mmCIF file of N, CA and C in Angstrom:
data_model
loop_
_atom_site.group_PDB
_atom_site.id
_atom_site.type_symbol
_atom_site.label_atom_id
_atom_site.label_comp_id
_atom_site.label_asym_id
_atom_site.label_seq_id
_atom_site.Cartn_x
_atom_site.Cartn_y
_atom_site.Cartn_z
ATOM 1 N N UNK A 1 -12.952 -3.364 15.713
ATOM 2 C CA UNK A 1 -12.706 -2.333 14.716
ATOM 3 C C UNK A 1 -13.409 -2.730 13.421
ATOM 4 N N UNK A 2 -14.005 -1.767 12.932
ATOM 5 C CA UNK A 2 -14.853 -1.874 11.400
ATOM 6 C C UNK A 2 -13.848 -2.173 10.203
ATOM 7 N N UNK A 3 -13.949 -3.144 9.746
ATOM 8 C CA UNK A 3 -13.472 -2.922 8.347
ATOM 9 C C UNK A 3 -13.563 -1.643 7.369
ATOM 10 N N UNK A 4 -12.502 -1.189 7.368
ATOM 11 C CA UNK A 4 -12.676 0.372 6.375
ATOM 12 C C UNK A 4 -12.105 -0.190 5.202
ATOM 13 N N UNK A 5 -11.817 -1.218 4.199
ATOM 14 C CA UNK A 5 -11.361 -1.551 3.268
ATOM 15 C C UNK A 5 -11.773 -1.823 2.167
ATOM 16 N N UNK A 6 -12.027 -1.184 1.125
ATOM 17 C CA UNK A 6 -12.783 -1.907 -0.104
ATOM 18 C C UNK A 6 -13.033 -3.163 0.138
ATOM 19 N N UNK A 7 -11.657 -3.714 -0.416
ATOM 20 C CA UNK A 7 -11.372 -5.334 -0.607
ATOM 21 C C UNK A 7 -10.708 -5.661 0.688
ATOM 22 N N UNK A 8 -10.975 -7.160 1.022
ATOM 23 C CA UNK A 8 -10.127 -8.219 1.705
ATOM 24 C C UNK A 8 -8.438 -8.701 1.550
ATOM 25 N N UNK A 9 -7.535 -7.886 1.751
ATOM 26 C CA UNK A 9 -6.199 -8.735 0.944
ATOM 27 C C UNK A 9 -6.366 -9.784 1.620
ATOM 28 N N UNK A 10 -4.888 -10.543 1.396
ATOM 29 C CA UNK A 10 -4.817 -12.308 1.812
ATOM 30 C C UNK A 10 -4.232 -12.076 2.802
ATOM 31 N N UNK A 11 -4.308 -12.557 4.347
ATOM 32 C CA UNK A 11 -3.623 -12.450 5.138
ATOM 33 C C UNK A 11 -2.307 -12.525 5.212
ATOM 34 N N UNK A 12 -2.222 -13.744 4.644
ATOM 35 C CA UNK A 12 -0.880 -14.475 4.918
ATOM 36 C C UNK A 12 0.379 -13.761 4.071
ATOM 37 N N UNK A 13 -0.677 -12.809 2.804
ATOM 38 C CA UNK A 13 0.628 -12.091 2.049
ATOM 39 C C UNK A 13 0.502 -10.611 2.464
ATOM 40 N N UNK A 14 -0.031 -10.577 3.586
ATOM 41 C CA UNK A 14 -0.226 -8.643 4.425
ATOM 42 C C UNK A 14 0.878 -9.232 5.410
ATOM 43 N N UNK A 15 0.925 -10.741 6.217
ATOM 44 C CA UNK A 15 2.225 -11.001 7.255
ATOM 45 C C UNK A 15 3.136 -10.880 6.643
ATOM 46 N N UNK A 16 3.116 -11.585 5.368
ATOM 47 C CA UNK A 16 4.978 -11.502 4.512
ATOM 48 C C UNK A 16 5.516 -10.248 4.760
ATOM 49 N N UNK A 17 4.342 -9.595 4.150
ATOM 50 C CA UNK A 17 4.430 -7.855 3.400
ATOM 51 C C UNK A 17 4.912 -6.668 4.709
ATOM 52 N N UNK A 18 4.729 -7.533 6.135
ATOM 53 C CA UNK A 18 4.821 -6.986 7.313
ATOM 54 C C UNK A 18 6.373 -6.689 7.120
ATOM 55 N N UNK A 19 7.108 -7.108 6.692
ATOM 56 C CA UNK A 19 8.622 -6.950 7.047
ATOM 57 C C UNK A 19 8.938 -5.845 6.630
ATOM 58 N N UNK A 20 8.261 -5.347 5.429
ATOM 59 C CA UNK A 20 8.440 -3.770 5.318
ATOM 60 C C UNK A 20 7.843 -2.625 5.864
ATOM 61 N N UNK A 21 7.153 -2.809 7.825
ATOM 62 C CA UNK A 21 6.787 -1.905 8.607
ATOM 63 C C UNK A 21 7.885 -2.352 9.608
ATOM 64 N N UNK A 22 8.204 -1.317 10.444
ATOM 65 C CA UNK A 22 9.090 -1.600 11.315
ATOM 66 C C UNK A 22 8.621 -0.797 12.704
ATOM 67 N N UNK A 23 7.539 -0.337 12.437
ATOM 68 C CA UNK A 23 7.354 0.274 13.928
ATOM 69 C C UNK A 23 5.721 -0.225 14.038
ATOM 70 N N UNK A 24 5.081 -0.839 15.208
ATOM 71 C CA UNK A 24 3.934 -0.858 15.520
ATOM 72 C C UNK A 24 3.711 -1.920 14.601
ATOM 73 N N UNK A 25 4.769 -3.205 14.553
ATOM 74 C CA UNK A 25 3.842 -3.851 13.374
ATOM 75 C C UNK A 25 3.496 -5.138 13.417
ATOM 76 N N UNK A 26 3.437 -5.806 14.485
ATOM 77 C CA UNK A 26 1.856 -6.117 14.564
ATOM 78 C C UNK A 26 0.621 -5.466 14.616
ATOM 79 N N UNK A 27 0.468 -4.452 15.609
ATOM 80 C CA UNK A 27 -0.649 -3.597 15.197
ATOM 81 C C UNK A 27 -1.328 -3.239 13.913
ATOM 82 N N UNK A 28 -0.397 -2.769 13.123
ATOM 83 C CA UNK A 28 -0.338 -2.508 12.163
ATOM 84 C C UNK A 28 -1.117 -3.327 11.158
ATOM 85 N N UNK A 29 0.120 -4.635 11.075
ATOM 86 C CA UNK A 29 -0.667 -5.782 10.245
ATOM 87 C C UNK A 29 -1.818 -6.238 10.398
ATOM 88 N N UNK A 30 -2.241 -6.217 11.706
ATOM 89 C CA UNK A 30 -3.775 -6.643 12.284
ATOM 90 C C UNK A 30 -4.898 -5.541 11.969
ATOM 91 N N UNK A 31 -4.681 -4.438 12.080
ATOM 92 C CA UNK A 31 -5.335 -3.284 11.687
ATOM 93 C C UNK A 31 -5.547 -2.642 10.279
ATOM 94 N N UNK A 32 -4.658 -2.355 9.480
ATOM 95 C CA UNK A 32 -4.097 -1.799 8.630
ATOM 96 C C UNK A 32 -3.333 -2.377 7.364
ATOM 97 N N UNK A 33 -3.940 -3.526 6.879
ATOM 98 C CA UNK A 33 -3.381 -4.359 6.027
ATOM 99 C C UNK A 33 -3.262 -3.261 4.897
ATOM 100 N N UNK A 34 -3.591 -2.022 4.266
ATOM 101 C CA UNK A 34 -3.444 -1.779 3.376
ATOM 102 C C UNK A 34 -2.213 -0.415 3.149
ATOM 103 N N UNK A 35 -1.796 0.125 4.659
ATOM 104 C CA UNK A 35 -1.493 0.954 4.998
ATOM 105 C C UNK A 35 0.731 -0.338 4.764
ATOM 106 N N UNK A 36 0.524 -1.881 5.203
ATOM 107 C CA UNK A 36 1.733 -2.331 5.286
ATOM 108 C C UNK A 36 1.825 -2.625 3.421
ATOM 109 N N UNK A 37 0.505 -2.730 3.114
ATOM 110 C CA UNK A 37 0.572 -3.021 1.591
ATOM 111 C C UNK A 37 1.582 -1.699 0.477
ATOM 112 N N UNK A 38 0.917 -0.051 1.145
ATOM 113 C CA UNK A 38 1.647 0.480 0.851
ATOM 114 C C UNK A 38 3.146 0.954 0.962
ATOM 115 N N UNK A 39 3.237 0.683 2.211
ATOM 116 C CA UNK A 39 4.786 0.127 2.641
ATOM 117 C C UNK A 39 5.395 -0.409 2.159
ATOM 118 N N UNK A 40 4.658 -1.747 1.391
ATOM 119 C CA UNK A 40 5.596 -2.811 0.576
ATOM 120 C C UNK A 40 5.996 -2.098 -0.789
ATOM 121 N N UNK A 41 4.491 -1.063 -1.588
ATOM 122 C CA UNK A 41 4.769 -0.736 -2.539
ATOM 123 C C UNK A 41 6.100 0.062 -2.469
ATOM 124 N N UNK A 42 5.871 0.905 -1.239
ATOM 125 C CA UNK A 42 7.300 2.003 -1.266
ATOM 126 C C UNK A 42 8.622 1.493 -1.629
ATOM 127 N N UNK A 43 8.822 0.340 -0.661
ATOM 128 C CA UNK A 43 9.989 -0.439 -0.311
ATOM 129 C C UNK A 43 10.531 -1.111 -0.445
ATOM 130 N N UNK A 44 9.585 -2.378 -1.446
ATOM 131 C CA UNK A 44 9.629 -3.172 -1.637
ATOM 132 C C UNK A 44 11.281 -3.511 -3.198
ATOM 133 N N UNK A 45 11.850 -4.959 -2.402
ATOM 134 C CA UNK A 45 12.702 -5.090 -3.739
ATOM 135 C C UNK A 45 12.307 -5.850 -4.686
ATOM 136 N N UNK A 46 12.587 -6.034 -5.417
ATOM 137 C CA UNK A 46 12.508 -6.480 -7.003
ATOM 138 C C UNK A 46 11.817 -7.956 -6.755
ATOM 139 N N UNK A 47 12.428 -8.726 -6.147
ATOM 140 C CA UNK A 47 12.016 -10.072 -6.149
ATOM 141 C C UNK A 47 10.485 -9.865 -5.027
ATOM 142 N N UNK A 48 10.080 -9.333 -4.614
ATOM 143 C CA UNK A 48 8.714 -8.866 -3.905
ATOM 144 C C UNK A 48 7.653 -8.565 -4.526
ATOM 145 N N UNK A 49 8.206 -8.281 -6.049
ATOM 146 C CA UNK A 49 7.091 -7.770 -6.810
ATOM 147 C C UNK A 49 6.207 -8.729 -7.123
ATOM 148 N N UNK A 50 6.339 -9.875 -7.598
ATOM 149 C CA UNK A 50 5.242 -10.943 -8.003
ATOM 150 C C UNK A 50 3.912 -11.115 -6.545
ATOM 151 N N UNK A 51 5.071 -11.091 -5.330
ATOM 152 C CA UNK A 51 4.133 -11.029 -4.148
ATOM 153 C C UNK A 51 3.336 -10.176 -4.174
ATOM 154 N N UNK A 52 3.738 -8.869 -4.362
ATOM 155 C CA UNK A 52 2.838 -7.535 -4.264
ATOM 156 C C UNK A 52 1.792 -7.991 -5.551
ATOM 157 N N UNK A 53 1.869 -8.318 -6.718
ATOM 158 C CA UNK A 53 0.992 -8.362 -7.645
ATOM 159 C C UNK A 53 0.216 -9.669 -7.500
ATOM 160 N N UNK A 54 0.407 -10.429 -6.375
ATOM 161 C CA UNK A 54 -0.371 -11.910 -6.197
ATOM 162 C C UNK A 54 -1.507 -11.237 -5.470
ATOM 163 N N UNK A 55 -1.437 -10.264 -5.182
ATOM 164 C CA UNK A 55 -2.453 -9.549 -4.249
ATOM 165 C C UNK A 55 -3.891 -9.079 -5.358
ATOM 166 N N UNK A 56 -3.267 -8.502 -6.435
ATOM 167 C CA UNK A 56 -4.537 -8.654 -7.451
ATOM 168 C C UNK A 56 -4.046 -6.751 -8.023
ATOM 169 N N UNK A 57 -4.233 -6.824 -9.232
ATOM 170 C CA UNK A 57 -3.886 -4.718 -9.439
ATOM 171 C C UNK A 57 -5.370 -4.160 -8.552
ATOM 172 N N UNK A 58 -6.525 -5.115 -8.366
ATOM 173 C CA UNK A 58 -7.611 -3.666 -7.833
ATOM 174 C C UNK A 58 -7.643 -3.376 -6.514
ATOM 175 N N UNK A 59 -6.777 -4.510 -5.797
ATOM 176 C CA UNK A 59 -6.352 -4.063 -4.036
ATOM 177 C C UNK A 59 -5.067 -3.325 -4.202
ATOM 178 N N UNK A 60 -4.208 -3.445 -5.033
ATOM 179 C CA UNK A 60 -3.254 -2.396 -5.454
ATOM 180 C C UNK A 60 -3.874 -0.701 -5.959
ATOM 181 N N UNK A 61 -4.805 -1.098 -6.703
ATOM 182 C CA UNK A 61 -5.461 0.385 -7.223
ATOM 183 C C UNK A 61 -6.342 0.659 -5.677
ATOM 184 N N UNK A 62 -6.863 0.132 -5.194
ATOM 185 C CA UNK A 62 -7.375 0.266 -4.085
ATOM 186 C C UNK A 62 -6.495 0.612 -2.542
ATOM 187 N N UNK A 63 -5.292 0.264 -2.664
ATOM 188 C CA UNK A 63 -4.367 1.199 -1.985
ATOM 189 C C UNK A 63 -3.954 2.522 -2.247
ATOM 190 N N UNK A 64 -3.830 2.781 -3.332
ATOM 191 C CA UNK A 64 -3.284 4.079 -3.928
ATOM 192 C C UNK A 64 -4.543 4.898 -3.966
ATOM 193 N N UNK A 65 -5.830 4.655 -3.868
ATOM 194 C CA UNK A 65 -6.999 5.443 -4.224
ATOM 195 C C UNK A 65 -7.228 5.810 -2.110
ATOM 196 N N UNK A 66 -6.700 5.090 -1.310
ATOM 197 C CA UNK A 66 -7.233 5.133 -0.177
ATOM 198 C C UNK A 66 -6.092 5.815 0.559
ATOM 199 N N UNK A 67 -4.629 6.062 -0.138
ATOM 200 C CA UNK A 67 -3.496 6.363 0.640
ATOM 201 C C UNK A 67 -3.816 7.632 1.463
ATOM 202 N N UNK A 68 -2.840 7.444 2.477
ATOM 203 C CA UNK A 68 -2.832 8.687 3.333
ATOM 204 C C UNK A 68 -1.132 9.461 3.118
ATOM 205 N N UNK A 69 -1.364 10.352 3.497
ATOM 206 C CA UNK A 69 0.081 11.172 3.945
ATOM 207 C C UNK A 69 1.493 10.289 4.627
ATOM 208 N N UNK A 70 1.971 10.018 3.689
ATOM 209 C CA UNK A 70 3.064 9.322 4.494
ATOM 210 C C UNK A 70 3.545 8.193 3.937
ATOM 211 N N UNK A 71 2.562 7.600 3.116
ATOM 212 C CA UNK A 71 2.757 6.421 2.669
ATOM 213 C C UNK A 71 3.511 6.164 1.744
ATOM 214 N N UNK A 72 3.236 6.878 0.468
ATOM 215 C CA UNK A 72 4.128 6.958 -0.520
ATOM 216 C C UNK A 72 5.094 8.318 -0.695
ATOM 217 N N UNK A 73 6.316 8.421 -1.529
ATOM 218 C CA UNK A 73 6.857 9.503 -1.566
ATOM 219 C C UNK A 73 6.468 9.695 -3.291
ATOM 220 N N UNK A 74 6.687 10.613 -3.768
ATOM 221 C CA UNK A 74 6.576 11.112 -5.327
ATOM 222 C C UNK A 74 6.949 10.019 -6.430
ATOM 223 N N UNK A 75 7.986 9.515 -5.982
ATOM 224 C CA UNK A 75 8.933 8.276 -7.220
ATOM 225 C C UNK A 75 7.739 7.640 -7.030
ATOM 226 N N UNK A 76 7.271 7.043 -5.833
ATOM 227 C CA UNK A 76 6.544 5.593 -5.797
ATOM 228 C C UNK A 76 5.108 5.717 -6.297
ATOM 229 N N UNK A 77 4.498 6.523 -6.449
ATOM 230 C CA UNK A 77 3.229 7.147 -6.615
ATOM 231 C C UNK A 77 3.219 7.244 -7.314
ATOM 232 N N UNK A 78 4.043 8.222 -8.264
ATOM 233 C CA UNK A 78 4.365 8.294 -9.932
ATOM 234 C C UNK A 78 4.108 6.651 -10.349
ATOM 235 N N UNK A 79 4.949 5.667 -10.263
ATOM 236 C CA UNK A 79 5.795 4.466 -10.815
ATOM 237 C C UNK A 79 4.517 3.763 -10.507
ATOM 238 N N UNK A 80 3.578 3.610 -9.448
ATOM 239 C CA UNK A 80 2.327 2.817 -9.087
ATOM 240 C C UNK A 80 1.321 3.042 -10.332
ATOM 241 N N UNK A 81 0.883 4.642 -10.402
ATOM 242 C CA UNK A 81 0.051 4.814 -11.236
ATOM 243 C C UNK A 81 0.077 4.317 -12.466
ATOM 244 N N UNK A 82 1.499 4.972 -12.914
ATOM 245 C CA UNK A 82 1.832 4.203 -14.018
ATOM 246 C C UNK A 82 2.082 2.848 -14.290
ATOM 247 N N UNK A 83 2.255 1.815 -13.598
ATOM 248 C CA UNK A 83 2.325 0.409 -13.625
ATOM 249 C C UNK A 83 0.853 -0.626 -13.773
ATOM 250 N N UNK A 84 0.131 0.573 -12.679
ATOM 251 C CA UNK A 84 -1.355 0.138 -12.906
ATOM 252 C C UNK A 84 -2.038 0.771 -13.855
ATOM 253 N N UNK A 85 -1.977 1.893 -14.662
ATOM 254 C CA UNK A 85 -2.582 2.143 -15.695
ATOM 255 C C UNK A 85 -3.578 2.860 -15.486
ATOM 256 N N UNK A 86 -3.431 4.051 -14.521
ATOM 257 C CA UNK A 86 -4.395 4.785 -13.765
ATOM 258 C C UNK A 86 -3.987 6.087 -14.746
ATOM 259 N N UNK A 87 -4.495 6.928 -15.082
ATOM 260 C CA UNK A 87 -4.637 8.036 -15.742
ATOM 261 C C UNK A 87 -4.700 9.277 -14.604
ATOM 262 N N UNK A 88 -4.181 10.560 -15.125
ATOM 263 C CA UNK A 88 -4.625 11.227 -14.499
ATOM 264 C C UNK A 88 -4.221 11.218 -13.012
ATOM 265 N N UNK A 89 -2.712 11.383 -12.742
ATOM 266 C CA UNK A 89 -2.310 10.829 -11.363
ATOM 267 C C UNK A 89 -2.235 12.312 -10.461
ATOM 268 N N UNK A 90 -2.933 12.093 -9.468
ATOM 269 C CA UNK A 90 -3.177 12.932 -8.688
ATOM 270 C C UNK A 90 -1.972 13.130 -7.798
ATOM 271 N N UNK A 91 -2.137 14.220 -7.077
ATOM 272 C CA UNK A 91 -0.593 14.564 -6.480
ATOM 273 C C UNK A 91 -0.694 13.765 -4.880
ATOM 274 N N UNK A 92 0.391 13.178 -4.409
ATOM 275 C CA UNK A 92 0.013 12.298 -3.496
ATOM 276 C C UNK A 92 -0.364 13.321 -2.314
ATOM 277 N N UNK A 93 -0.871 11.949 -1.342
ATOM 278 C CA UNK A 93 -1.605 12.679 0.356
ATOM 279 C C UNK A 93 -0.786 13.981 0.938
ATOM 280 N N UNK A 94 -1.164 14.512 1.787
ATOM 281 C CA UNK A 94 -0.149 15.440 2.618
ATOM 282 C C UNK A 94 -0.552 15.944 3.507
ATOM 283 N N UNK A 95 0.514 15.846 4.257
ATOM 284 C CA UNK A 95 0.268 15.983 5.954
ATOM 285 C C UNK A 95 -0.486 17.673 5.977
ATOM 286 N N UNK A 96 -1.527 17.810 6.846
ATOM 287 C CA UNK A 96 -1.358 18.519 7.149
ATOM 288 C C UNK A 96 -1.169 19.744 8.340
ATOM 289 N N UNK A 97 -1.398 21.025 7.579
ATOM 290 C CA UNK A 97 -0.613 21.720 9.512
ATOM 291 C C UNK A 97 -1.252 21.840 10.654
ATOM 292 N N UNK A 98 -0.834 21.479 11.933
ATOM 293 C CA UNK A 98 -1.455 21.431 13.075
ATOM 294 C C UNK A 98 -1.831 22.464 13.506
#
């Protein structure tokens, strides 16, 4: 499989970050490091945050610029943009109809 990722996260903090996927997740983590990254953003508790920010804000801005449908809900998307200092927050992904 091709790397589709801007950036490289750190492995070892996409396995931590795994505990906040619960379906498919090894797959997941092996595939999709940025997809469990946003997971963590969703889900993540308080003491997780330094982890999530050891990751760097431009693989963080680089999650939120690449999200898909599903990932984030409105609170978390709002609270991301604004934490990272992104202007201009666009309305998040959305599924659409089959």
């Amino acid at each position: 499989m091709t790397n589709q990722w801007s950036k490289e996260p750190d492995k070892a903090i996409v396995q931590y970050l795994g505990k906040y996927i619960w379906f498919d997740r090894e797959e997941t983590i092996k595939n999709n490091p940025y997809k469990v990254i946003a997971y963590a953003m969703r889900y993540a508790v308080i003491e997780d945050y330094p982890v999530l920010f050891s990751l760097g804000k431009e693989i963080l801005k680089d999650v939120l610029y690449q999200a898909q449908a599903g990932w984030f809900d409105k609170k978390n998307w709002v609270f991301w943009h604004t934490i990272l200092k992104i202007e201009n927050i666009p309305n998040p992904p959305k599924r659409g109809c089959l």
